[in-house]
PDB file of C-alpha atoms in Angstrom:
ATOM      1  CA  MET A  20       3.996 -11.478  11.432  1.00 51.00           C
ATOM      2  CA  THR A  21       6.004 -14.223   9.816  1.00 57.00           C
ATOM      3  CA  PRO A  22       9.563 -13.707   8.534  1.00 68.00           C
ATOM      4  CA  LEU A  23       7.975 -13.899   5.105  1.00 91.00           C
ATOM      5  CA  THR A  24       6.080 -10.659   5.739  1.00 95.00           C
ATOM      6  CA  ARG A  25       7.558  -7.177   6.014  1.00 96.00           C
ATOM      7  CA  ILE A  26       5.192  -4.356   6.960  1.00 98.00           C
ATOM      8  CA  ALA A  27       6.409  -0.822   7.545  1.00 98.00           C
ATOM      9  CA  VAL A  28       4.596   2.438   8.169  1.00 98.00           C
ATOM     10  CA  GLN A  29       7.221   5.144   7.967  1.00 98.00           C
ATOM     11  CA  ASN A  30       8.047   8.766   7.215  1.00 98.00           C
ATOM     12  CA  GLU A  31      11.163   7.885   5.225  1.00 98.00           C
ATOM     13  CA  ASP A  32      11.196   7.147   1.517  1.00 98.00           C
ATOM     14  CA  PHE A  33      11.915   3.589   0.368  1.00 98.00           C
ATOM     15  CA  SER A  34      13.978   2.027  -2.400  1.00 97.00           C
ATOM     16  CA  LEU A  35      12.019  -0.166  -4.782  1.00 96.00           C
ATOM     17  CA  ALA A  36      15.280  -1.789  -5.911  1.00 96.00           C
ATOM     18  CA  ASP A  37      16.341  -2.660  -2.348  1.00 96.00           C
ATOM     19  CA  GLU A  38      12.930  -4.035  -1.442  1.00 96.00           C
ATOM     20  CA  TYR A  39      12.731  -6.055  -4.674  1.00 95.00           C
ATOM     21  CA  GLU A  40      16.210  -7.487  -4.033  1.00 94.00           C
ATOM     22  CA  ARG A  41      15.036  -8.769  -0.644  1.00 92.00           C
ATOM     23  CA  LEU A  42      12.385 -10.938  -2.344  1.00 91.00           C
ATOM     24  CA  GLN A  43      14.678 -12.446  -4.985  1.00 87.00           C
ATOM     25  CA  ASN A  44      16.285 -15.106  -2.798  1.00 82.00           C
ATOM     26  CA  GLN A  45      13.394 -17.581  -2.933  1.00 81.00           C
ATOM     27  CA  ALA A  46      14.162 -20.432  -5.308  1.00 81.00           C
ATOM     28  CA  GLU A  47      10.555 -21.676  -5.151  1.00 87.00           C
ATOM     29  CA  CYS A  48       9.069 -18.305  -6.174  1.00 89.00           C
ATOM     30  CA  GLY A  49       9.268 -17.521  -9.876  1.00 90.00           C
ATOM     31  CA  ALA A  50       7.034 -14.452  -9.759  1.00 95.00           C
ATOM     32  CA  ILE A  51       7.404 -11.104  -8.025  1.00 96.00           C
ATOM     33  CA  VAL A  52       4.652  -8.571  -8.628  1.00 97.00           C
ATOM     34  CA  SER A  53       4.902  -4.999  -7.438  1.00 97.00           C
ATOM     35  CA  PHE A  54       2.703  -1.961  -7.069  1.00 98.00           C
ATOM     36  CA  SER A  55       4.221   1.396  -6.274  1.00 97.00           C
ATOM     37  CA  GLY A  56       1.993   4.415  -5.736  1.00 97.00           C
ATOM     38  CA  ARG A  57       2.937   8.064  -5.837  1.00 96.00           C
ATOM     39  CA  VAL A  58       1.259  11.260  -4.649  1.00 94.00           C
ATOM     40  CA  ARG A  59      -0.626  12.651  -7.619  1.00 89.00           C
ATOM     41  CA  ASP A  60      -2.214  16.021  -8.197  1.00 86.00           C
ATOM     42  CA  LEU A  61      -5.882  15.503  -9.038  1.00 74.00           C
ATOM     43  CA  ALA A  62      -7.109  18.496  -7.066  1.00 61.00           C
ATOM     44  CA  THR A  63      -9.145  21.182  -8.810  1.00 77.00           C
ATOM     45  CA  THR A  64      -6.581  23.672  -7.490  1.00 82.00           C
ATOM     46  CA  PRO A  65      -2.826  22.966  -7.486  1.00 89.00           C
ATOM     47  CA  LEU A  66      -1.795  20.515  -4.753  1.00 92.00           C
ATOM     48  CA  LEU A  67       1.026  21.800  -2.568  1.00 93.00           C
ATOM     49  CA  HIS A  68       1.372  18.626  -0.490  1.00 95.00           C
ATOM     50  CA  MET A  69      -0.525  15.784   1.140  1.00 95.00           C
ATOM     51  CA  THR A  70      -0.314  14.846   4.800  1.00 97.00           C
ATOM     52  CA  LEU A  71      -0.996  11.241   5.799  1.00 97.00           C
ATOM     53  CA  GLU A  72      -1.872  10.334   9.350  1.00 96.00           C
ATOM     54  CA  HIS A  73      -2.371   6.930  10.902  1.00 96.00           C
ATOM     55  CA  TYR A  74      -3.052   5.244  14.201  1.00 92.00           C
ATOM     56  CA  PRO A  75       0.250   3.592  15.240  1.00 93.00           C
ATOM     57  CA  GLY A  76      -0.121  -0.071  16.127  1.00 94.00           C
ATOM     58  CA  MET A  77      -3.630  -0.291  14.730  1.00 96.00           C
ATOM     59  CA  THR A  78      -2.446   0.497  11.201  1.00 97.00           C
ATOM     60  CA  GLU A  79       0.261  -2.165  11.200  1.00 97.00           C
ATOM     61  CA  LYS A  80      -2.204  -4.715  12.600  1.00 97.00           C
ATOM     62  CA  ALA A  81      -4.733  -3.884   9.883  1.00 97.00           C
ATOM     63  CA  LEU A  82      -2.055  -4.306   7.206  1.00 98.00           C
ATOM     64  CA  ALA A  83      -0.928  -7.621   8.734  1.00 97.00           C
ATOM     65  CA  ASP A  84      -4.553  -8.841   8.727  1.00 98.00           C
ATOM     66  CA  ILE A  85      -4.921  -7.902   5.039  1.00 98.00           C
ATOM     67  CA  VAL A  86      -1.719  -9.781   4.178  1.00 98.00           C
ATOM     68  CA  GLN A  87      -2.922 -12.812   6.147  1.00 97.00           C
ATOM     69  CA  GLN A  88      -6.208 -12.785   4.239  1.00 97.00           C
ATOM     70  CA  ALA A  89      -4.227 -12.810   0.983  1.00 98.00           C
ATOM     71  CA  ARG A  90      -2.145 -15.734   2.244  1.00 97.00           C
ATOM     72  CA  THR A  91      -5.301 -17.766   2.911  1.00 97.00           C
ATOM     73  CA  ARG A  92      -6.463 -17.208  -0.699  1.00 97.00           C
ATOM     74  CA  TRP A  93      -3.249 -17.808  -2.670  1.00 97.00           C
ATOM     75  CA  PRO A  94       0.037 -19.720  -2.255  1.00 96.00           C
ATOM     76  CA  LEU A  95       2.451 -16.876  -1.545  1.00 96.00           C
ATOM     77  CA  GLY A  96       6.064 -16.422  -0.621  1.00 96.00           C
ATOM     78  CA  MET A  97       7.423 -13.162   0.746  1.00 96.00           C
ATOM     79  CA  ILE A  98       5.263 -10.050   0.941  1.00 97.00           C
ATOM     80  CA  THR A  99       6.322  -6.472   1.585  1.00 98.00           C
ATOM     81  CA  VAL A 100       3.927  -3.632   2.354  1.00 98.00           C
ATOM     82  CA  ILE A 101       5.383  -0.177   2.976  1.00 98.00           C
ATOM     83  CA  HIS A 102       3.177   2.878   3.452  1.00 98.00           C
ATOM     84  CA  ARG A 103       4.535   6.323   4.117  1.00 98.00           C
ATOM     85  CA  VAL A 104       3.003   8.867   6.463  1.00 98.00           C
ATOM     86  CA  GLY A 105       3.688  12.519   7.167  1.00 98.00           C
ATOM     87  CA  LYS A 106       3.973  15.386   4.715  1.00 98.00           C
ATOM     88  CA  LEU A 107       4.505  14.255   1.099  1.00 98.00           C
ATOM     89  CA  ALA A 108       4.940  16.356  -2.037  1.00 96.00           C
ATOM     90  CA  VAL A 109       3.468  15.628  -5.452  1.00 94.00           C
ATOM     91  CA  ASN A 110       5.307  12.714  -7.160  1.00 95.00           C
ATOM     92  CA  GLU A 111       6.784  11.351  -3.918  1.00 97.00           C
ATOM     93  CA  GLN A 112       6.392   7.618  -3.301  1.00 98.00           C
ATOM     94  CA  ILE A 113       3.576   6.813  -0.914  1.00 97.00           C
ATOM     95  CA  VAL A 114       3.032   3.021  -0.992  1.00 98.00           C
ATOM     96  CA  LEU A 115       4.767  -0.172  -2.087  1.00 98.00           C
ATOM     97  CA  VAL A 116       3.358  -3.684  -2.242  1.00 98.00           C
ATOM     98  CA  LEU A 117       5.575  -6.577  -3.367  1.00 98.00           C
ATOM     99  CA  VAL A 118       4.257 -10.142  -3.566  1.00 97.00           C
ATOM    100  CA  SER A 119       6.148 -13.278  -4.495  1.00 96.00           C
ATOM    101  CA  SER A 120       4.718 -16.642  -5.456  1.00 96.00           C
ATOM    102  CA  ALA A 121       5.553 -19.726  -7.462  1.00 95.00           C
ATOM    103  CA  HIS A 122       2.835 -18.662  -9.897  1.00 94.00           C
ATOM    104  CA  ARG A 123       2.371 -15.283 -11.564  1.00 95.00           C
ATOM    105  CA  GLN A 124      -1.424 -15.226 -11.359  1.00 97.00           C
ATOM    106  CA  ALA A 125      -1.384 -15.759  -7.597  1.00 97.00           C
ATOM    107  CA  ALA A 126       1.152 -12.931  -7.222  1.00 97.00           C
ATOM    108  CA  PHE A 127      -0.882 -10.572  -9.444  1.00 98.00           C
ATOM    109  CA  ASN A 128      -4.144 -11.370  -7.652  1.00 98.00           C
ATOM    110  CA  ALA A 129      -2.655 -11.053  -4.176  1.00 98.00           C
ATOM    111  CA  CYS A 130      -0.967  -7.744  -4.972  1.00 98.00           C
ATOM    112  CA  GLU A 131      -4.208  -6.294  -6.303  1.00 97.00           C
ATOM    113  CA  PHE A 132      -6.186  -7.709  -3.357  1.00 98.00           C
ATOM    114  CA  ILE A 133      -3.771  -6.186  -0.833  1.00 98.00           C
ATOM    115  CA  MET A 134      -3.936  -2.760  -2.507  1.00 97.00           C
ATOM    116  CA  ASP A 135      -7.731  -2.833  -2.758  1.00 96.00           C
ATOM    117  CA  PHE A 136      -8.111  -3.650   0.936  1.00 96.00           C
ATOM    118  CA  LEU A 137      -5.327  -1.281   2.003  1.00 96.00           C
ATOM    119  CA  LYS A 138      -7.126   1.614   0.265  1.00 93.00           C
ATOM    120  CA  SER A 139     -10.426   0.956   2.013  1.00 92.00           C
ATOM    121  CA  ARG A 140      -9.658  -0.867   5.288  1.00 93.00           C
ATOM    122  CA  ALA A 141      -6.308   0.365   6.618  1.00 94.00           C
ATOM    123  CA  PRO A 142      -6.622   3.325   9.020  1.00 94.00           C
ATOM    124  CA  PHE A 143      -4.905   6.105   7.083  1.00 96.00           C
ATOM    125  CA  TRP A 144      -6.254   9.634   6.817  1.00 95.00           C
ATOM    126  CA  LYS A 145      -5.242  11.957   3.983  1.00 95.00           C
ATOM    127  CA  LYS A 146      -5.297  15.720   4.099  1.00 95.00           C
ATOM    128  CA  GLU A 147      -4.587  17.764   0.972  1.00 93.00           C
ATOM    129  CA  THR A 148      -3.125  21.241   1.096  1.00 93.00           C
ATOM    130  CA  THR A 149      -3.811  23.225  -2.065  1.00 92.00           C
ATOM    131  CA  THR A 150      -3.309  26.860  -3.002  1.00 90.00           C
ATOM    132  CA  GLU A 151      -6.844  27.466  -1.649  1.00 91.00           C
ATOM    133  CA  GLY A 152      -6.493  25.743   1.716  1.00 92.00           C
ATOM    134  CA  THR A 153      -6.542  22.353   3.439  1.00 93.00           C
ATOM    135  CA  HIS A 154      -9.201  19.627   3.377  1.00 90.00           C
ATOM    136  CA  TRP A 155      -9.533  15.954   4.332  1.00 93.00           C
ATOM    137  CA  VAL A 156      -9.837  13.484   1.466  1.00 89.00           C
ATOM    138  CA  GLU A 157     -13.110  11.561   1.497  1.00 86.00           C
ATOM    139  CA  ALA A 158     -13.334   7.806   0.890  1.00 82.00           C
ATOM    140  CA  LYS A 159     -14.061   6.910  -2.732  1.00 84.00           C
ATOM    141  CA  ALA A 160     -16.957   4.744  -3.863  1.00 84.00           C
ATOM    142  CA  SER A 161     -14.630   3.153  -6.404  1.00 85.00           C
ATOM    143  CA  ASP A 162     -12.373   1.870  -3.593  1.00 80.00           C
ATOM    144  CA  GLU A 163     -15.343   0.242  -1.854  1.00 84.00           C
ATOM    145  CA  ALA A 164     -16.469  -1.289  -5.156  1.00 84.00           C
ATOM    146  CA  ALA A 165     -12.993  -2.756  -5.659  1.00 81.00           C
ATOM    147  CA  VAL A 166     -13.171  -4.521  -2.276  1.00 84.00           C
ATOM    148  CA  LYS A 167     -16.621  -5.960  -2.980  1.00 86.00           C
ATOM    149  CA  ARG A 168     -15.416  -7.853  -6.049  1.00 89.00           C
ATOM    150  CA  TRP A 169     -13.243 -10.072  -3.843  1.00 92.00           C
TER     151      TRP A 169
END
């Protein structure tokens, strides 16, 4: 990883403001695009919590590879990818992607690219616990379709 890339897989919450501040000290980058995802309740029965598991070492490498792919496509500055693991309640933050660039379109495209590939290629496993029990979340066809457009 370069000093321009920050990747973290962690149990702790993160501060969007603190992470955004870290990217602001690049005079050559006029654009910072962010995506922040939260745990949402789309279950047919009320969601009590979601548990995210990952494969340490492999997950960070997969995220670094995704970021590197984005860097080969667009001129980018600093990039931050934070993904939480462990037990998360509804409305808790789960993921943050921040991308800086000299140009807004490159930052928008790279941020979307990173999220699309993170959703389908990074080794995370999600388990939902509802009022009726626990089940693993299956991969979505829409996530695969999003990757194919790149």
